[in-house]
XYZ file of N, CA and C in Angstrom:
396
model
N 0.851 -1.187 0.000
C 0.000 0.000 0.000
C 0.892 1.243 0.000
N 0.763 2.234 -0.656
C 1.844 2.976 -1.367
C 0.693 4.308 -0.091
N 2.394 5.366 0.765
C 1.799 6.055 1.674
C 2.085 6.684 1.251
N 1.703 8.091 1.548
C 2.159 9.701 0.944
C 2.104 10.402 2.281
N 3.157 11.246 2.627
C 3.887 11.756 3.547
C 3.850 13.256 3.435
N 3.450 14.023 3.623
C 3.391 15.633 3.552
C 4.231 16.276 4.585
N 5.326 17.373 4.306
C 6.152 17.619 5.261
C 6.081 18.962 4.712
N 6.726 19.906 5.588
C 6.890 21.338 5.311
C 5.801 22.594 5.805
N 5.005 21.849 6.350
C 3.821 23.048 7.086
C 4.918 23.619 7.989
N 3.722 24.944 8.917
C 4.330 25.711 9.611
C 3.829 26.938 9.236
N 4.600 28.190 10.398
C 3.847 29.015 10.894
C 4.524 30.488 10.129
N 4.079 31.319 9.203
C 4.766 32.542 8.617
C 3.644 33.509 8.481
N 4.376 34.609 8.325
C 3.512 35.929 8.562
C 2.899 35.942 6.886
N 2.021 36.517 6.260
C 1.700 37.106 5.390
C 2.643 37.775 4.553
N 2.648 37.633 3.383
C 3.766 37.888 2.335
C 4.936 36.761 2.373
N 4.872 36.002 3.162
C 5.913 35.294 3.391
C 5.545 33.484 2.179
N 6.353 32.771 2.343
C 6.205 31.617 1.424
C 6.732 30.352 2.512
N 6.423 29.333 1.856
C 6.505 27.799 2.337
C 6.738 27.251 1.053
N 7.353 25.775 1.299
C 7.273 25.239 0.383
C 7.393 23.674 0.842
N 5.849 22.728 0.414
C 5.690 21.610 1.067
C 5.790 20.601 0.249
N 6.482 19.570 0.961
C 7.123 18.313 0.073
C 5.751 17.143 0.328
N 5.870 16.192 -0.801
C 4.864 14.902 0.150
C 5.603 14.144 -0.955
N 5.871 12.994 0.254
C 6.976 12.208 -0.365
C 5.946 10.958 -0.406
N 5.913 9.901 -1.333
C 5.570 8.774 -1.540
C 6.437 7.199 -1.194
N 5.794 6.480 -0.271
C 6.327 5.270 0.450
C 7.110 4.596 -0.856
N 6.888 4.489 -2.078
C 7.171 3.968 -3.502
C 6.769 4.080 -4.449
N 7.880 4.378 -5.500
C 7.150 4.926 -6.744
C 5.854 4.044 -7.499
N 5.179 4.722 -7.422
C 3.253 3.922 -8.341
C 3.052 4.961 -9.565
N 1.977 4.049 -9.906
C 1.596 4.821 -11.611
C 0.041 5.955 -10.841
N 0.108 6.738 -11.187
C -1.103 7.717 -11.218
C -1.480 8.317 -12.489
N -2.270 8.744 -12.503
C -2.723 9.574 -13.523
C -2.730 11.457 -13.462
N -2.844 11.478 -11.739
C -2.672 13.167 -11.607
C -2.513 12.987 -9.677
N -1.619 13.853 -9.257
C -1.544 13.789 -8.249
C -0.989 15.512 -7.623
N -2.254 15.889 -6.325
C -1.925 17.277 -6.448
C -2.142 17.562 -4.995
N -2.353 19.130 -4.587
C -2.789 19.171 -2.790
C -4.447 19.699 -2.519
N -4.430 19.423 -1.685
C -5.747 19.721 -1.236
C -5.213 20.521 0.156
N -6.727 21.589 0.224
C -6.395 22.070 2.048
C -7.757 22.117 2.623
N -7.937 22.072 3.570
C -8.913 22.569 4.654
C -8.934 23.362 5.731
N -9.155 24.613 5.704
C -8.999 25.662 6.417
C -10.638 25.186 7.694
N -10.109 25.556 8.945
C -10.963 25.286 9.950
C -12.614 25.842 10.169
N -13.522 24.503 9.946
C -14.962 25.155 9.466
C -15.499 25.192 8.135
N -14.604 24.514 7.488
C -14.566 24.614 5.628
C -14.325 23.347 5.195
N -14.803 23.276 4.202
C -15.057 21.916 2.614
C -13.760 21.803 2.755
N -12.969 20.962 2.169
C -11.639 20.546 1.322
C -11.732 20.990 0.028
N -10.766 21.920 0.089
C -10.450 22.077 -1.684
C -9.073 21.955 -2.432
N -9.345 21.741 -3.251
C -8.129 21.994 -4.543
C -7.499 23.129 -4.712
N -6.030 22.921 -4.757
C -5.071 23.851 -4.926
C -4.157 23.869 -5.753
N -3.996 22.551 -6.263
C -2.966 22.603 -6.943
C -2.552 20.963 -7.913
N -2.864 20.844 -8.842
C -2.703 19.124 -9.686
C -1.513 18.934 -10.694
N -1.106 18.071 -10.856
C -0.367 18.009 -11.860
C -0.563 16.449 -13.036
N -0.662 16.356 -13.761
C -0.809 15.404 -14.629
C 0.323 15.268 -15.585
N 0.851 14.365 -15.235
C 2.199 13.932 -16.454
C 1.798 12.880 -17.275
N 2.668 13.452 -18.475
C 2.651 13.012 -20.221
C 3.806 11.859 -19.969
N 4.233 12.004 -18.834
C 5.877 11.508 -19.384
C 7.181 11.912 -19.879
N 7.613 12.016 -20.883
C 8.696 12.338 -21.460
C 7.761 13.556 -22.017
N 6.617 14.122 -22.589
C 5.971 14.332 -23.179
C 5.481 15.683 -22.501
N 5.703 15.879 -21.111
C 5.386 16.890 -20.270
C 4.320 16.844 -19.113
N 3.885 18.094 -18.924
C 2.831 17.858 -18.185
C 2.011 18.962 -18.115
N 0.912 18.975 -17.352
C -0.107 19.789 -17.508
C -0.482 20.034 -15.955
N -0.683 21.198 -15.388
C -1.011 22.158 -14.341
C -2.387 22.915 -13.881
N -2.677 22.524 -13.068
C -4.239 22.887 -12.783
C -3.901 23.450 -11.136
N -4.715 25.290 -11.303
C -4.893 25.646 -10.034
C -6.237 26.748 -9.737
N -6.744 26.844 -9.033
C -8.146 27.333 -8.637
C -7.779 28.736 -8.955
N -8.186 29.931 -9.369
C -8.124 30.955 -8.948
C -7.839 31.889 -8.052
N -7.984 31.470 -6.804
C -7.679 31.885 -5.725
C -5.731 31.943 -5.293
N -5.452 30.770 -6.112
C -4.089 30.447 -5.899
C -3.316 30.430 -6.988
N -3.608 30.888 -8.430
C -3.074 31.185 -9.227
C -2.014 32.337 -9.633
N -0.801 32.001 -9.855
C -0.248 32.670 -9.812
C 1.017 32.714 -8.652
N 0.619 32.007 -7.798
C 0.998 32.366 -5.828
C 1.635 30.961 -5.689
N 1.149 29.793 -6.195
C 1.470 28.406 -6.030
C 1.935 27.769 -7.337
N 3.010 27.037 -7.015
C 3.299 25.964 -8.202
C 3.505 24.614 -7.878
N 2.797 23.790 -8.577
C 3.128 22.275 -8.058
C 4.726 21.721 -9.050
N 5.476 20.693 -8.297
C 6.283 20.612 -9.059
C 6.115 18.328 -8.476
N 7.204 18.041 -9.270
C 7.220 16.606 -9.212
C 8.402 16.456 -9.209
N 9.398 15.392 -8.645
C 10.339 14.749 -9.142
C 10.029 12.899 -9.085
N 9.866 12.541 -10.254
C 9.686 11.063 -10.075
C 11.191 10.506 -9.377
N 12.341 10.843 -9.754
C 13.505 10.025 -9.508
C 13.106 9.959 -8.054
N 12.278 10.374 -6.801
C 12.528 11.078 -5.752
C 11.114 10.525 -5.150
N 10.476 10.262 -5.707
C 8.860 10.117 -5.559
C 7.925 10.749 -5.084
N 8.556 11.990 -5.439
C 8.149 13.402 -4.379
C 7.175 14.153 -5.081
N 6.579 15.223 -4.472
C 5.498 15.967 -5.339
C 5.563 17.282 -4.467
N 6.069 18.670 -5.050
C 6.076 19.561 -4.121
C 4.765 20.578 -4.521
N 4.809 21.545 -3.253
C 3.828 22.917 -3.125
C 4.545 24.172 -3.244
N 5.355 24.819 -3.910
C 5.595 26.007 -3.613
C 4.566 27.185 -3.631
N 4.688 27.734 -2.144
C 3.627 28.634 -1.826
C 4.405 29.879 -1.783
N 3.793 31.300 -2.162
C 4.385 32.537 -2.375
C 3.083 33.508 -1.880
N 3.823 34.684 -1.326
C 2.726 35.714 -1.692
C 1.279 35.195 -0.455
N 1.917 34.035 0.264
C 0.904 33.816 1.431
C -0.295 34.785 2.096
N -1.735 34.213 2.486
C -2.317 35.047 2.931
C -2.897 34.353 4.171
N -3.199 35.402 4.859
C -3.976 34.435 6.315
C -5.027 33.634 5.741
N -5.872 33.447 4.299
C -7.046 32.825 4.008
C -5.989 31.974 3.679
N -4.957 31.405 3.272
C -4.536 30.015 2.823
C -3.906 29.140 4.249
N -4.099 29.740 5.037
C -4.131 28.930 6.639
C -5.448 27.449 6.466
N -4.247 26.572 6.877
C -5.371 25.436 6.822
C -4.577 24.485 6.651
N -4.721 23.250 6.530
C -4.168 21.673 6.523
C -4.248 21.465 5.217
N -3.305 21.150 4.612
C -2.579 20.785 3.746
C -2.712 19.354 3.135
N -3.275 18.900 2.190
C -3.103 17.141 2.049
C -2.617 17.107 0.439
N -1.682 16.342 0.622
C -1.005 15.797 -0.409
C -2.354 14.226 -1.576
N -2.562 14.090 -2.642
C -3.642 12.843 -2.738
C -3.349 12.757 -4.237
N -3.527 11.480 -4.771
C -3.187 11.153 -6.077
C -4.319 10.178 -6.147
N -5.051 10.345 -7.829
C -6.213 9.757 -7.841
C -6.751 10.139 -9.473
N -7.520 8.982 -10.177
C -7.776 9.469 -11.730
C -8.743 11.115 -11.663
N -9.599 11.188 -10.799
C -10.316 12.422 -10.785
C -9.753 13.629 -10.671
N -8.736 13.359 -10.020
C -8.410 14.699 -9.232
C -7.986 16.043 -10.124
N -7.286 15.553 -11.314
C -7.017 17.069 -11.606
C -8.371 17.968 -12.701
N -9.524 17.072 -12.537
C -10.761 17.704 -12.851
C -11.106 18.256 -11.576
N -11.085 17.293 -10.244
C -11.401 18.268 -9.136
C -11.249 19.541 -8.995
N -9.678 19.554 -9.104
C -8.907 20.783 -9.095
C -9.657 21.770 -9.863
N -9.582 21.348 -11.260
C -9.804 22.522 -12.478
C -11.124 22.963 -12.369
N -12.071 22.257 -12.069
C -13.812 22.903 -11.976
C -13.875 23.074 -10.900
N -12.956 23.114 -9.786
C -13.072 23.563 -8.279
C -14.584 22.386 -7.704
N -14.522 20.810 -7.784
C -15.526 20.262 -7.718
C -15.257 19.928 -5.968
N -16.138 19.285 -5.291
C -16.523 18.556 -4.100
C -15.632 17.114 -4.276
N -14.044 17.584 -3.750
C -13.376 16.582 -3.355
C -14.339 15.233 -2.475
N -14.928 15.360 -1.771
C -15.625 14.455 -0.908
C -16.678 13.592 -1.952
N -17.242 13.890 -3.365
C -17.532 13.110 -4.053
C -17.111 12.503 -5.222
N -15.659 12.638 -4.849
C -14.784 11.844 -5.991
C -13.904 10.699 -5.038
N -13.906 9.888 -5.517
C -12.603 8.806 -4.963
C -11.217 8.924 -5.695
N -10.327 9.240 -4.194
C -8.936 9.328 -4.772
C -8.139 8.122 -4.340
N -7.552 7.577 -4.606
C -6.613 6.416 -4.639
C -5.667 6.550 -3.212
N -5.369 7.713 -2.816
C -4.319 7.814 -1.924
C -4.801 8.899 -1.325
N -4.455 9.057 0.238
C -4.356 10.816 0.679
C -2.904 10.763 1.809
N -2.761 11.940 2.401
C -1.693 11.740 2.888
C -2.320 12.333 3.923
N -1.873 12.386 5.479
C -2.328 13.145 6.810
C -2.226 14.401 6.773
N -1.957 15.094 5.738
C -1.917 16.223 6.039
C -0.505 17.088 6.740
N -0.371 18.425 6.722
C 0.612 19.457 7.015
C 0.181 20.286 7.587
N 0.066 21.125 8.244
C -0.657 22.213 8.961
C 0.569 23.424 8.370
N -0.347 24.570 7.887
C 0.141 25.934 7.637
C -0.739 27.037 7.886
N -0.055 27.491 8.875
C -0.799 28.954 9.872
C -0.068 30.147 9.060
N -0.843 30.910 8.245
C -0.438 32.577 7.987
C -1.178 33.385 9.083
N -0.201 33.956 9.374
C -0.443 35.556 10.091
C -0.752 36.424 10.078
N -1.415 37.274 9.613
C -1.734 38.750 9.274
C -0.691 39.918 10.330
């Protein structure tokens, strides 16, 4: 059973950046694998997907809210999948989950109800507190 590991939360003021790793127990095949957060009192949403071609490239999906501010990145050699966060605001305070799954980077892109799609994997989560 292949785990996913989210590391790099934590606590920064506004304007400030993070940047969160989620490492995978062993490399597996996915189809799109990206983060999700949940800010306290709130749905789970999409932040950030990535879908690889392969040699061929890949393709990037992020909500509006975080466009621009976040980039997902991958290294397969590594089995890793990162978050670089920029330009932080106290509204992106919230738990962090790393999840790989065939739906997900439609989740992401139509901003849909993570809770009625099945994803293959999730990870426990990261906690990231912005400050004002």
């Amino acid at each position: 059973q292949v785990r996913l590991v989210e590391s790099g939360g934590g606590s920064v003021q506004a304007g400030g950046s993070l940047r969160l790793s989620c490492q995978a127990s062993e490399a597996f095949s996915y189809n799109c694998i990206g983060w999700f957060r949940q800010a306290p009192g709130s749905k789970r949403e999409g932040v950030a997907a990535i879908y690889s071609y392969g040699a061929s490239g890949s393709s990037t999906y992020y909500p509006g809210s975080v466009k621009g501010r976040f980039t997902i990145s991958q290294d397969n050699a590594k089995n890793s999948v990162y978050l670089q966060m920029n330009s932080l605001k106290a509204e992106d305070t919230g738990m962090y989950y790393c999840a790989a799954g065939q739906p997900l980077c439609t989740v992401v892109e139509r901003r849909l109800d993570p809770s009625q799609y099945k994803m293959d994997y999730w990870g426990n989560g990261t906690l990231v507190t912005i400050s004002s």
